[in-house]
Structure formats: C-alpha cells, structure tokens
Coordinates of C-alpha atoms in Angstrom, one line a residue:
M256 CA 10.0 -17.7 0.2
N257 CA 6.9 -18.9 2.1
L258 CA 4.0 -17.2 0.4
F259 CA 1.6 -18.2 3.2
K260 CA 3.7 -16.5 5.9
T261 CA 2.2 -13.4 7.4
H262 CA 4.3 -10.3 7.1
K263 CA 4.1 -8.5 10.4
Q264 CA 4.0 -4.8 10.9
N265 CA 6.7 -3.2 13.1
L266 CA 5.2 -3.2 16.6
E267 CA 3.5 -6.6 16.0
S268 CA 6.9 -8.1 15.1
I269 CA 8.5 -6.6 18.2
V270 CA 5.9 -7.9 20.7
T271 CA 6.0 -11.4 19.2
D272 CA 9.8 -11.5 19.2
L273 CA 9.9 -10.2 22.8
L274 CA 7.4 -12.8 24.0
N275 CA 9.3 -15.6 22.2
H276 CA 12.6 -14.4 23.8
L277 CA 11.1 -14.4 27.2
H278 CA 9.4 -17.8 26.6
V279 CA 6.0 -16.4 27.5
R280 CA 3.1 -18.5 26.2
V281 CA 1.1 -16.1 24.1
T282 CA 0.0 -16.9 20.5
N283 CA 1.1 -14.6 17.7
L284 CA -2.5 -14.0 16.7
T285 CA -3.4 -12.8 20.3
A286 CA -0.3 -10.6 20.5
E287 CA -0.9 -8.9 17.2
N288 CA -4.6 -8.3 17.9
C289 CA -3.9 -6.8 21.3
V290 CA -1.5 -4.1 20.1
Q291 CA -3.6 -3.4 17.0
E292 CA -6.8 -2.9 19.0
H293 CA -5.2 -0.6 21.5
P294 CA -6.4 3.1 21.2
E295 CA -2.8 4.4 21.3
Y296 CA -1.4 1.9 18.7
P297 CA 1.4 2.0 17.7
S298 CA 3.1 3.3 20.9
I299 CA 5.2 2.2 23.9
L300 CA 1.9 2.4 25.9
S301 CA 0.1 -0.1 23.7
L302 CA 3.0 -2.5 24.2
S303 CA 3.2 -2.0 27.9
D304 CA -0.6 -2.4 28.4
C305 CA -0.6 -5.7 26.5
L306 CA 2.3 -7.0 28.5
D307 CA 0.4 -6.1 31.7
K308 CA -2.6 -8.0 30.4
W309 CA -0.4 -11.1 30.1
N310 CA 1.2 -10.5 33.6
V311 CA 4.6 -9.8 32.1
K312 CA 6.5 -7.4 34.4
N313 CA 7.6 -4.3 32.4
D314 CA 8.9 -0.8 32.9
A315 CA 9.4 2.1 30.4
Y316 CA 12.3 4.5 30.8
K317 CA 13.5 7.8 29.2
I318 CA 17.2 7.6 29.3
D319 CA 19.3 10.8 29.0
K320 CA 21.8 9.9 26.3
T321 CA 24.4 12.2 27.8
D322 CA 24.6 9.8 30.8
Y323 CA 24.4 6.7 28.5
D324 CA 26.3 3.7 29.9
R325 CA 25.7 0.4 28.2
D326 CA 26.5 -1.5 31.4
D327 CA 23.4 0.1 33.0
L328 CA 21.1 -1.5 30.3
L329 CA 19.1 -4.6 30.8
F330 CA 18.5 -6.9 27.8
P331 CA 16.5 -7.5 25.8
F332 CA 14.8 -4.1 25.7
T333 CA 12.6 -2.4 23.2
A334 CA 14.1 0.8 21.8
H335 CA 12.0 3.6 20.1
F336 CA 13.2 5.5 17.0
P337 CA 11.3 8.7 16.2
E338 CA 11.9 8.3 12.4
Q339 CA 9.1 7.4 10.0
G340 CA 6.5 8.5 12.4
G341 CA 7.9 6.3 15.2
R342 CA 9.2 2.7 15.0
F343 CA 10.7 0.1 17.4
I344 CA 13.5 -2.4 17.5
L345 CA 14.2 -5.2 20.0
V346 CA 17.8 -4.8 21.3
H347 CA 19.3 -8.2 22.3
G348 CA 22.7 -7.0 23.4
I349 CA 25.7 -4.8 22.7
E350 CA 29.1 -6.3 22.0
G351 CA 32.1 -4.3 21.0
E352 CA 30.9 -1.5 18.7
H353 CA 27.8 -3.4 17.5
V354 CA 24.2 -3.5 18.7
H355 CA 22.5 -6.9 18.2
Y356 CA 18.8 -6.3 17.4
S357 CA 15.7 -7.6 15.5
D358 CA 12.8 -5.9 13.8
E359 CA 10.1 -6.8 11.3
Y360 CA 12.7 -7.3 8.5
Q361 CA 15.6 -9.1 10.2
K362 CA 15.8 -11.4 13.2
H363 CA 19.6 -11.3 13.7
A364 CA 20.8 -7.8 12.7
L365 CA 23.8 -5.7 13.6
M366 CA 24.0 -1.9 13.9
N367 CA 27.0 0.3 14.8
E368 CA 26.5 1.6 18.3
N369 CA 27.1 5.2 17.3
I370 CA 24.5 5.0 14.6
F371 CA 22.1 3.4 17.1
L372 CA 22.6 6.3 19.6
E373 CA 22.0 8.8 16.8
R374 CA 18.7 7.2 15.8
W375 CA 17.5 6.3 19.4
D376 CA 15.5 8.9 21.3
G377 CA 16.3 7.3 24.7
V378 CA 12.9 5.7 25.2
A379 CA 13.2 2.0 26.2
L380 CA 11.0 -0.7 27.6
Y381 CA 12.4 -3.6 29.6
A382 CA 10.2 -6.7 30.4
E383 CA 10.7 -9.9 32.3
K384 CA 8.7 -13.1 32.8
V385 CA 7.2 -13.8 36.2
G386 CA 5.4 -16.9 37.5
Q387 CA 1.9 -16.1 36.2
S388 CA 3.0 -14.7 32.8
G389 CA 1.1 -16.0 29.8
E390 CA -2.2 -16.0 28.0
V391 CA -5.3 -17.3 29.6
G392 CA -6.7 -20.2 27.5
Y393 CA -3.4 -20.4 25.6
L394 CA -4.0 -24.0 24.3
G395 CA -7.3 -23.2 22.7
Q396 CA -6.0 -20.0 21.1
Y397 CA -2.9 -21.9 19.9
I398 CA -5.1 -24.5 18.1
F399 CA -7.3 -21.7 16.6
S400 CA -4.3 -19.8 15.3
L401 CA -2.9 -23.0 13.8
L402 CA -6.1 -23.6 12.0
Q403 CA -6.0 -20.0 10.7
K404 CA -2.5 -20.6 9.3
M405 CA -3.6 -23.8 7.6
L406 CA -6.6 -22.1 5.9
Y407 CA -4.8 -21.1 2.7
P408 CA -2.8 -24.4 2.1
V409 CA -5.9 -26.5 2.9
T410 CA -8.0 -24.5 0.5
L411 CA -5.4 -24.9 -2.2
I412 CA -5.1 -28.7 -1.6
L413 CA -8.9 -29.1 -1.6
A414 CA -9.3 -27.2 -4.9
L415 CA -6.5 -29.2 -6.6
S416 CA -8.1 -32.4 -5.3
I417 CA -11.5 -31.6 -6.7
L418 CA -9.9 -30.6 -10.0
G419 CA -7.9 -33.8 -10.1
L420 CA -10.9 -36.0 -9.4
T421 CA -12.9 -34.1 -12.1
I422 CA -10.2 -34.8 -14.7
I423 CA -9.8 -38.4 -13.7
S424 CA -13.5 -39.2 -13.9
H425 CA -13.8 -37.9 -17.5
S426 CA -11.8 -38.4 -20.7
F427 CA -10.6 -35.1 -22.1
S428 CA -8.2 -34.2 -24.9
G429 CA -4.8 -32.8 -24.1
G430 CA -5.7 -29.4 -25.4
Y431 CA -8.8 -29.2 -23.3
L432 CA -6.8 -30.2 -20.1
A433 CA -4.1 -27.6 -20.8
V434 CA -6.6 -24.8 -21.4
F435 CA -8.7 -25.9 -18.4
L436 CA -5.6 -25.8 -16.1
I437 CA -4.7 -22.3 -17.4
K438 CA -8.2 -21.1 -16.7
C439 CA -7.9 -22.4 -13.1
I440 CA -4.6 -20.5 -12.7
G441 CA -6.2 -17.3 -14.2
C442 CA -9.1 -17.6 -11.7
A443 CA -6.7 -17.9 -8.8
I444 CA -4.6 -14.9 -9.8
S445 CA -7.8 -12.8 -10.5
M446 CA -9.1 -13.6 -7.0
L447 CA -5.8 -12.5 -5.5
L448 CA -6.0 -9.2 -7.5
L449 CA -9.5 -8.7 -6.1
I450 CA -8.2 -9.4 -2.6
Q451 CA -5.4 -6.9 -3.1
S452 CA -7.9 -4.2 -4.1
V453 CA -10.1 -5.0 -1.0
N454 CA -7.4 -5.8 1.5
P455 CA -3.9 -4.8 0.5
K456 CA -2.5 -6.1 3.9
N457 CA -3.4 -9.7 3.1
S458 CA -0.3 -11.7 3.9
L459 CA -0.4 -14.0 0.8
V460 CA -0.9 -11.0 -1.5
Q461 CA 1.8 -9.0 0.2
N462 CA 4.3 -11.8 -0.1
L463 CA 3.5 -12.3 -3.8
C464 CA 3.6 -8.5 -4.6
S465 CA 6.9 -8.1 -2.9
L466 CA 8.5 -10.2 -5.7
G467 CA 7.8 -7.4 -8.1
G468 CA 9.4 -4.6 -6.0
K469 CA 8.3 -2.5 -3.1
G470 CA 4.9 -0.9 -3.6
G471 CA 4.4 -2.0 -7.3
C472 CA 1.1 -3.7 -6.9
D473 CA -0.4 -1.0 -4.7
T474 CA 0.8 1.8 -7.0
I475 CA -0.6 0.2 -10.1
L476 CA -3.9 -1.0 -8.7
K477 CA -4.6 2.4 -7.0
S478 CA -4.0 4.4 -10.2
K479 CA -6.9 5.7 -12.1
H480 CA -6.0 3.4 -15.0
A481 CA -6.9 0.4 -12.9
Q482 CA -10.5 1.4 -13.0
L483 CA -12.6 1.2 -16.1
S484 CA -15.2 3.3 -14.3
T485 CA -16.0 4.3 -10.7
W486 CA -17.9 1.1 -10.2
L487 CA -15.9 -1.4 -12.3
S488 CA -12.2 -2.3 -12.1
W489 CA -10.0 -4.2 -14.4
S490 CA -9.4 -6.7 -11.5
E491 CA -13.2 -7.4 -11.6
I492 CA -13.2 -7.8 -15.4
G493 CA -10.4 -10.3 -15.1
L494 CA -12.3 -12.3 -12.6
Y495 CA -15.4 -12.3 -14.8
Y496 CA -13.4 -13.4 -17.8
F497 CA -11.6 -16.3 -16.2
M498 CA -14.5 -17.5 -13.9
G499 CA -17.0 -17.2 -16.8
S500 CA -14.8 -19.1 -19.3
F501 CA -13.9 -21.6 -16.6
L502 CA -17.5 -22.4 -15.9
L503 CA -18.4 -22.6 -19.6
L504 CA -15.5 -24.9 -20.3
L505 CA -16.5 -27.1 -17.3
I506 CA -20.1 -27.5 -18.2
Y507 CA -19.7 -27.5 -21.9
P508 CA -16.3 -28.7 -23.2
S509 CA -17.3 -28.1 -26.8
S510 CA -17.1 -24.4 -26.2
I511 CA -13.3 -24.4 -26.4
G512 CA -13.4 -23.0 -30.0
L513 CA -15.4 -20.0 -29.0
L514 CA -13.3 -19.4 -25.9
S515 CA -10.1 -19.4 -28.0
W516 CA -11.5 -16.5 -30.0
L517 CA -12.5 -14.6 -26.8
N518 CA -8.9 -15.1 -25.6
A519 CA -7.5 -13.7 -28.9
L520 CA -9.7 -10.6 -28.4
A521 CA -8.2 -10.1 -24.9
L522 CA -4.6 -10.0 -26.1
P523 CA -4.4 -6.3 -27.0
Y524 CA -5.1 -5.5 -23.3
T525 CA -1.9 -7.4 -22.3
I526 CA 0.2 -5.0 -24.5
W527 CA -1.5 -2.0 -22.9
S528 CA -1.1 -3.3 -19.4
L529 CA 2.6 -4.2 -19.7
S530 CA 3.4 -0.9 -21.6
Y531 CA 1.7 1.1 -18.8
Q532 CA 3.8 -0.7 -16.1
F533 CA 7.0 -0.2 -18.1
L534 CA 6.3 3.6 -18.5
K535 CA 5.5 3.9 -14.8
K536 CA 8.6 1.9 -13.9
Q537 CA 6.4 0.1 -11.4
W538 CA 5.7 -3.6 -11.8
C539 CA 2.6 -5.3 -10.4
I540 CA 3.5 -9.0 -10.2
L541 CA -0.1 -10.2 -10.2
C542 CA -1.1 -8.0 -13.1
S543 CA 1.9 -9.3 -15.1
L544 CA 1.0 -12.9 -14.3
I545 CA -2.4 -12.3 -15.7
Q546 CA -0.9 -11.2 -19.0
I547 CA 1.4 -14.3 -19.0
V548 CA -1.6 -16.5 -18.4
L549 CA -3.5 -14.9 -21.3
W550 CA -0.6 -15.5 -23.7
A551 CA -0.1 -19.0 -22.4
E552 CA -3.8 -19.8 -23.2
F553 CA -3.4 -18.3 -26.7
L554 CA -0.3 -20.5 -27.4
M555 CA -2.2 -23.6 -26.1
N556 CA -5.1 -22.8 -28.4
V557 CA -2.7 -22.4 -31.4
S558 CA -0.8 -25.6 -30.5
F559 CA -4.0 -27.7 -30.3
H560 CA -5.8 -26.0 -33.2
S561 CA -8.7 -24.9 -31.0
F562 CA -9.5 -22.0 -33.4
G563 CA -10.9 -24.5 -35.9
K564 CA -13.5 -26.0 -33.5
T565 CA -17.1 -25.5 -34.6
F566 CA -19.8 -23.6 -32.7
D567 CA -23.3 -24.9 -32.0
L568 CA -26.6 -23.4 -30.9
A569 CA -26.2 -24.5 -27.3
L570 CA -23.7 -21.8 -26.8
L571 CA -26.4 -19.2 -27.3
Y572 CA -27.7 -19.9 -23.7
M573 CA -24.6 -21.5 -22.2
L574 CA -22.4 -18.4 -22.8
P575 CA -24.6 -15.8 -21.0
I576 CA -25.3 -18.2 -18.1
S577 CA -21.6 -18.9 -17.5
F578 CA -20.5 -15.3 -17.7
L579 CA -23.4 -13.8 -15.9
T580 CA -23.0 -16.2 -12.9
P581 CA -19.7 -14.7 -11.6
I582 CA -20.9 -11.1 -12.3
V583 CA -24.2 -11.6 -10.3
V584 CA -22.5 -13.6 -7.5
W585 CA -19.7 -11.0 -7.0
S586 CA -22.2 -8.1 -7.2
L587 CA -24.4 -9.6 -4.5
L588 CA -21.4 -10.3 -2.3
K589 CA -20.0 -6.8 -2.8
N590 CA -23.4 -5.2 -1.9
S591 CA -23.7 -7.5 1.2
F592 CA -20.2 -6.5 2.4
K593 CA -21.1 -2.8 1.9
R594 CA -24.3 -3.1 3.8
A595 CA -22.6 -5.1 6.6
V596 CA -19.9 -2.4 7.2
Q597 CA -22.1 0.6 6.7
P598 CA -23.4 1.0 10.3
F599 CA -19.8 0.7 11.6
K600 CA -18.6 3.2 8.9
Q601 CA -21.2 5.7 10.0
Q602 CA -20.2 5.4 13.7
L603 CA -16.6 5.7 12.8
N604 CA -17.2 8.8 10.7
K605 CA -18.9 10.6 13.6
F606 CA -15.6 10.4 15.5
K607 CA -13.3 10.8 12.5
Y608 CA -15.0 14.0 11.2
N609 CA -15.3 15.6 14.6
T610 CA -13.4 18.8 14.0
S611 CA -12.5 19.3 17.7
L612 CA -10.9 15.8 17.9
F613 CA -9.2 16.4 14.5
R614 CA -7.6 19.6 15.7
Q615 CA -6.5 18.0 18.9
V616 CA -4.8 15.1 17.1
L617 CA -3.4 17.4 14.4
T618 CA -1.8 19.9 16.8
S619 CA -0.3 17.2 19.1
Q620 CA 2.4 16.6 16.4
P621 CA 5.6 18.6 15.6
R622 CA 5.0 21.7 13.6
Y623 CA 7.1 22.5 10.5
A624 CA 7.5 26.0 9.1
V625 CA 6.9 26.3 5.3
S626 CA 8.4 29.6 4.4
D627 CA 8.5 31.4 1.1
E628 CA 12.2 30.7 0.9
L629 CA 11.3 27.1 -0.2
F630 CA 9.7 28.7 -3.3
P631 CA 6.5 26.7 -3.1
I632 CA 3.8 26.9 -5.9
L633 CA 0.9 28.9 -4.4
L634 CA -2.7 28.2 -5.0
G635 CA -5.8 29.9 -3.5
N636 CA -6.1 32.8 -1.2
P637 CA -2.7 34.4 -0.1
A638 CA -4.3 35.9 3.0
A639 CA -6.0 32.7 4.1
S640 CA -5.9 31.5 7.8
T641 CA -5.6 27.9 6.7
V642 CA -2.5 26.8 4.8
I643 CA -2.3 23.4 3.2
T644 CA 1.1 22.2 2.2
M645 CA 1.2 19.3 -0.3
V646 CA 4.5 17.6 -0.7
S647 CA 4.2 16.1 -4.2
N648 CA 6.1 14.3 -7.0
P649 CA 5.6 15.1 -10.7
Y650 CA 5.4 11.4 -11.6
C651 CA 3.0 10.2 -8.8
D652 CA -0.5 9.1 -9.6
P653 CA -1.8 9.5 -6.1
C654 CA -0.3 13.1 -6.2
A655 CA -2.3 13.8 -9.3
K656 CA -5.4 12.6 -7.6
A657 CA -4.7 14.7 -4.5
H658 CA -4.1 17.7 -6.7
T659 CA -7.5 17.3 -8.3
L660 CA -9.1 17.1 -4.8
I661 CA -7.2 20.2 -3.7
E662 CA -8.4 22.1 -6.8
D663 CA -12.0 21.1 -6.0
L664 CA -11.6 22.1 -2.4
L665 CA -10.4 25.6 -3.4
K666 CA -13.6 26.1 -5.4
T667 CA -15.7 25.7 -2.3
K668 CA -13.4 26.9 0.5
K669 CA -12.2 30.5 0.1
D670 CA -10.1 30.7 3.2
I671 CA -7.4 28.3 2.1
L672 CA -3.9 28.8 0.7
V673 CA -2.2 25.8 -0.8
K674 CA 1.6 25.5 -1.0
V675 CA 3.1 22.8 -3.3
L676 CA 6.6 21.4 -2.7
F677 CA 8.4 18.6 -4.4
S678 CA 10.2 15.6 -3.0
T679 CA 12.8 14.4 -5.5
P680 CA 16.3 12.9 -5.4
D681 CA 17.7 16.3 -6.7
R682 CA 19.9 14.6 -9.3
D683 CA 20.6 16.1 -12.8
D684 CA 19.9 12.7 -14.4
D685 CA 16.6 12.1 -12.6
F686 CA 13.4 12.6 -14.7
R687 CA 11.4 13.6 -11.5
T688 CA 13.9 16.2 -10.6
K689 CA 13.9 17.6 -14.1
A690 CA 10.1 18.2 -14.1
A691 CA 10.1 19.5 -10.5
R692 CA 12.9 22.0 -11.3
H693 CA 10.9 23.3 -14.3
L694 CA 7.7 23.7 -12.2
S695 CA 9.6 25.4 -9.4
A696 CA 11.4 27.7 -11.8
L697 CA 8.0 29.0 -13.0
T698 CA 7.5 30.5 -9.5
L699 CA 10.3 32.9 -10.3
S700 CA 8.2 34.3 -13.2
E701 CA 6.6 37.7 -13.1
N702 CA 3.3 36.0 -13.8
K703 CA 2.6 34.5 -10.4
E704 CA -0.3 32.4 -11.7
L705 CA 1.8 30.7 -14.3
A706 CA 3.3 28.0 -12.0
A707 CA -0.2 27.1 -10.8
Q708 CA -1.5 26.8 -14.4
A709 CA 1.4 24.7 -15.4
L710 CA 1.0 22.4 -12.5
A711 CA -2.7 21.9 -13.2
H712 CA -1.9 21.2 -16.9
W713 CA 0.8 18.7 -15.9
Y714 CA -1.4 16.6 -13.6
T715 CA -4.5 16.9 -15.7
N716 CA -3.3 16.2 -19.3
K717 CA -0.5 13.7 -18.6
E718 CA 1.7 15.0 -21.4
T719 CA 5.3 14.1 -21.9
Y720 CA 7.8 16.5 -20.3
E721 CA 9.1 17.4 -23.8
N722 CA 5.7 18.5 -25.1
W723 CA 4.6 20.2 -21.8
C724 CA 7.8 22.3 -21.3
V725 CA 7.3 23.9 -24.8
K726 CA 4.0 25.4 -23.5
Y727 CA 5.6 26.7 -20.3
P728 CA 9.2 27.9 -21.2
I729 CA 11.5 29.1 -18.4
A730 CA 14.3 31.6 -18.4
K731 CA 17.8 30.2 -17.8
N732 CA 18.5 30.8 -14.1
D733 CA 20.9 29.1 -11.7
N734 CA 18.4 29.6 -8.8
Y735 CA 16.0 27.0 -10.0
H736 CA 18.6 24.3 -9.6
N737 CA 18.9 25.3 -6.0
I738 CA 15.1 25.1 -5.4
T739 CA 14.9 21.3 -5.6
K740 CA 18.0 21.1 -3.3
I741 CA 16.3 23.3 -0.7
Q742 CA 13.1 21.4 -0.9
K743 CA 14.9 18.1 -0.6
E744 CA 16.7 19.2 2.5
W745 CA 13.4 20.4 4.0
C746 CA 11.7 17.1 3.2
E747 CA 14.5 15.2 5.0
M748 CA 14.2 17.5 8.0
A749 CA 10.4 17.0 8.1
D750 CA 10.8 13.3 7.7
I751 CA 8.7 13.1 4.5
T752 CA 8.8 9.4 3.5
F753 CA 6.0 9.3 0.9
T754 CA 4.1 11.4 -1.5
P755 CA 1.6 13.0 -1.4
T756 CA 2.2 14.2 2.2
I757 CA -0.3 16.8 3.4
L758 CA 0.3 19.4 6.1
I759 CA -2.3 21.7 7.7
N760 CA -0.8 24.9 9.1
G761 CA 2.5 23.1 9.4
Y762 CA 1.1 19.9 11.0
K763 CA 1.2 16.6 9.1
L764 CA -2.2 15.2 8.3
P765 CA -2.6 12.2 10.6
S766 CA -2.3 8.8 8.9
V767 CA -6.0 7.9 9.6
Y768 CA -7.0 10.8 7.4
S769 CA -6.7 11.1 3.6
P770 CA -6.9 14.2 1.3
E771 CA -10.6 13.3 0.5
D772 CA -11.4 13.9 4.2
L773 CA -10.4 17.6 4.1
R774 CA -13.7 18.8 2.8
Y775 CA -15.4 17.6 6.0
L776 CA -12.7 18.9 8.3
L777 CA -11.8 22.4 7.1
N778 CA -14.8 24.5 8.2

C-alpha cells in the first residue's frame, strides 16, 4: 500500500480516469481542483464544464432505459447513479452480460448488465479528444504537481538525514538512541493525529487510517472523549508530550531518567484508550500506534535501566523550557490559522445562513413522508409547522451530540416537532437493534413522554443497556419487533447511508449544513 498516494473522491477519480483514457494532457491536480471549485460540484454539469475548459468535446444525454440498446452507446461514457446522493462510474465497454467500468475504488471492475441498468438513471456523458484538447501550460503544472507529490517523501528523507547526522556526530548509549528513536516516531504519529483533527481528508492520514477499518479514526477522534476540554484535545496533549520530551532529550541527554518516570505515568492512559476503542468496536490506527509507542518506550527504559538514572538541578529550568516550547508554538500557529480564515468564514456564513437560499437548496431535493406508522419518538410541539426528523442509532456518538443540540433547540424554538427514527440492521443478535427496539416499544406506552425521557437518559448518561432497561421496562408485545423492520425499510427507501441524518419537513439537510447550523436557519 502506498501511504503517500492520494485517495480521490468519486467525481475526481472519474475525471482523471476519463482524461487518461482519452490521452488528454491535463494534470490530476488541475482536474481535481476544477471539479471541486465548480459551484455545482459534484454533478454532470461540473464535469462537462471542466471538459469544455480543456477543449474536450462532450455531450450529456438522458437515455430512456425502455429503449436501451447497448449498440447505440459510445465508449467510454460516464454513467450517473442516483444512490448515495449521486455518484458516477466510467463505463469502458459491455461484453456479454458484463459491464466493464472503473470508479474511485477499482480501475478494472465488472458489473452484471442487469444490475447496472437497475442502478443507472439513464444520465450519461460521452467525451472525445479533438486537436486542441489539453491544459494550457501543461508542462509547468505537471512539474508543480510532481513537486507536490514529492513533498511528504522528501520531508521524511530530510528528517531522517538530520537525525542520522545528529547521531553520527555524537557518542550516545544504546538506551539513549533507542528512546530517542521512539520519541521521533511518537512525534510523527502525534503530528498525523493533529492533521487528522484539522484535515481528515489528508491523503496520508486517510491511507493510514484505512488500515484500521472504515471510519475508525474519524469516529474516535470526533467523539467527546477525544477532547479533554473544549479547547484541548488528547491529540494536542500527545504532541506536547512527545515534542517536549524529544526536545529535552535532544538538548539534555541526562534527562532520560526523569523522562522514563514521565513515560510510566502516561501508561494508564493507554489502557483507557484501548478499552474505549474496544467497547466502541471502532479502531483508530493512529491512536493505537501511540499506545504501542508508549509501551515500547517503557520496555526500552526497563531494558536499559533508565529508571535508576539520577536527576540534577539543571532539569528545573530545562524541563519547563522543553515542554512549554511546543505548547507556545502550536498555540501561536493555531491562533494565526484562525485569524487567517476568519474573514473567509464570515463571508461564507453570510451565504450559508441566508434562510432564503437554505430553503431553496433544501426543497430542491426529493421529499420523504415520515408518517406516524413508523412509530417515531416525538419531542417538542405536536402542532408545529416545522418537523425535524433525526435518523439515529443508539450506539452513535455523533447521534448523542446531535440529540443534545436538538434538545437545546427545542428550549428556544417553540414551533418545532422532532421525530426520532432508528437505522439498525434489524437482527435479533444485534446490540443496536436490541436498544432501538426497546426505545421504539416505549412509544406504545400510555405515557407518551416516556420514550422521550428514556431517549434523553440513554444519550446523556451512557449507561449499559442492562442497567438502563430496568429503569424503563416495556410490556411484551410483538409489535415492537416490527417497528425496527418498518424503520429499516423506510431508511433503505430514503437512502439513509449514515447517522445522524437530519430531515426538515421531509427534506434531507444538505451536506454543507450540520445540526449545529439549525439554530440559525429555523426562524
């Protein structure tokens, strides 16, 4: 696996594959930037306009599938699937019963033709190269993109070279070198964790995190337990620990004894972190690597008897200098970044929170009815003109956060009704289904507020299901088994692919908005 390889999004992958197939000289960087900066991204229009910019002849069609004839098709063509909010594949040909295609995941994939016709909505774009096709100033852009690709490997080589020269020019013990190397690895992983929290789409971070399973890093690092406070994250504390101890070890090698005791004090955190990931059944590969590094450092300290090293008075000023340096530098950088983006953020918010534009974008989508037959949990004003539907999951940290935001919204907005549904596998052996069935069964109670109280308790107190269900018992009823089945079928019909998904009066909240934005938009 190439860790430095950029993972492309769907449309970016399609446009680069199409240009490569047509042998049109456009750099990948230019192609990706063009479609991403288009106001209608991601759409067939954004693809067509970019091809026009590079003088690539193209035409979009809407084919009636009742008149479908594969012999009428021209290859390759870009096909649009309405699923997952809209995505594309590049169809290279159809042979026998198989469609040959590529997308962001596979470059040489096969799909049964009947399945393709079920998924395809008939929208297609065909493009062909003409004499003047290509990017203006291609050579310069190619060199620039090549330099961008080399940035990470060159940085790594330079860092290792400086480290190697430092080691060669001094005489250090084996224990010191082992701990010093471990500190360097810890610094690198901590920086990657910080990058993940700032820019989750970074290609190097994405490739590393994918080793631990889909969404693991993002889920763990976005949970409330990843923050020690609103202004300090565990990622930052990790960076301060490794950078501070690295600097102290570099400028004052005799500090290895003190650093070994600091390392021992950090070990209980590793047990908490790994236990939390195990209970959540989500693994953050970078978080786990940090725990491994801490234990590796401890084993090195034990092996080389670092705990027996003596301390001296110089550490009284060396220690605060070394650990305050990364704290001050990162704080200054963070504040500079915030000030730099603030004017752009203010301008963006003027458009983002324009209620007229929001309503226009919202109502341009398909509308889904959320009837009482789905047995939703109801919160707020039953006679409200604004109905918010939250598709949730009992074991979902972002859902718990969204529920808190919805509760706060209900305190200030009186004309709102909230309906809560659950997206679960609907299997008897599934722990999410078990909790969702219990919550849904409470809607059948004569006490209509009981389900809302139980839901608030569930998300707020984070009790085990066994302890929670004792406080909110349910009567045995076959209907509650059917509720999760009905809700699952509705979620599949509405193409609910993640939780929480928010709908306003039956319209999905556009992806550019989050539940936090609702307080500015629902007037």
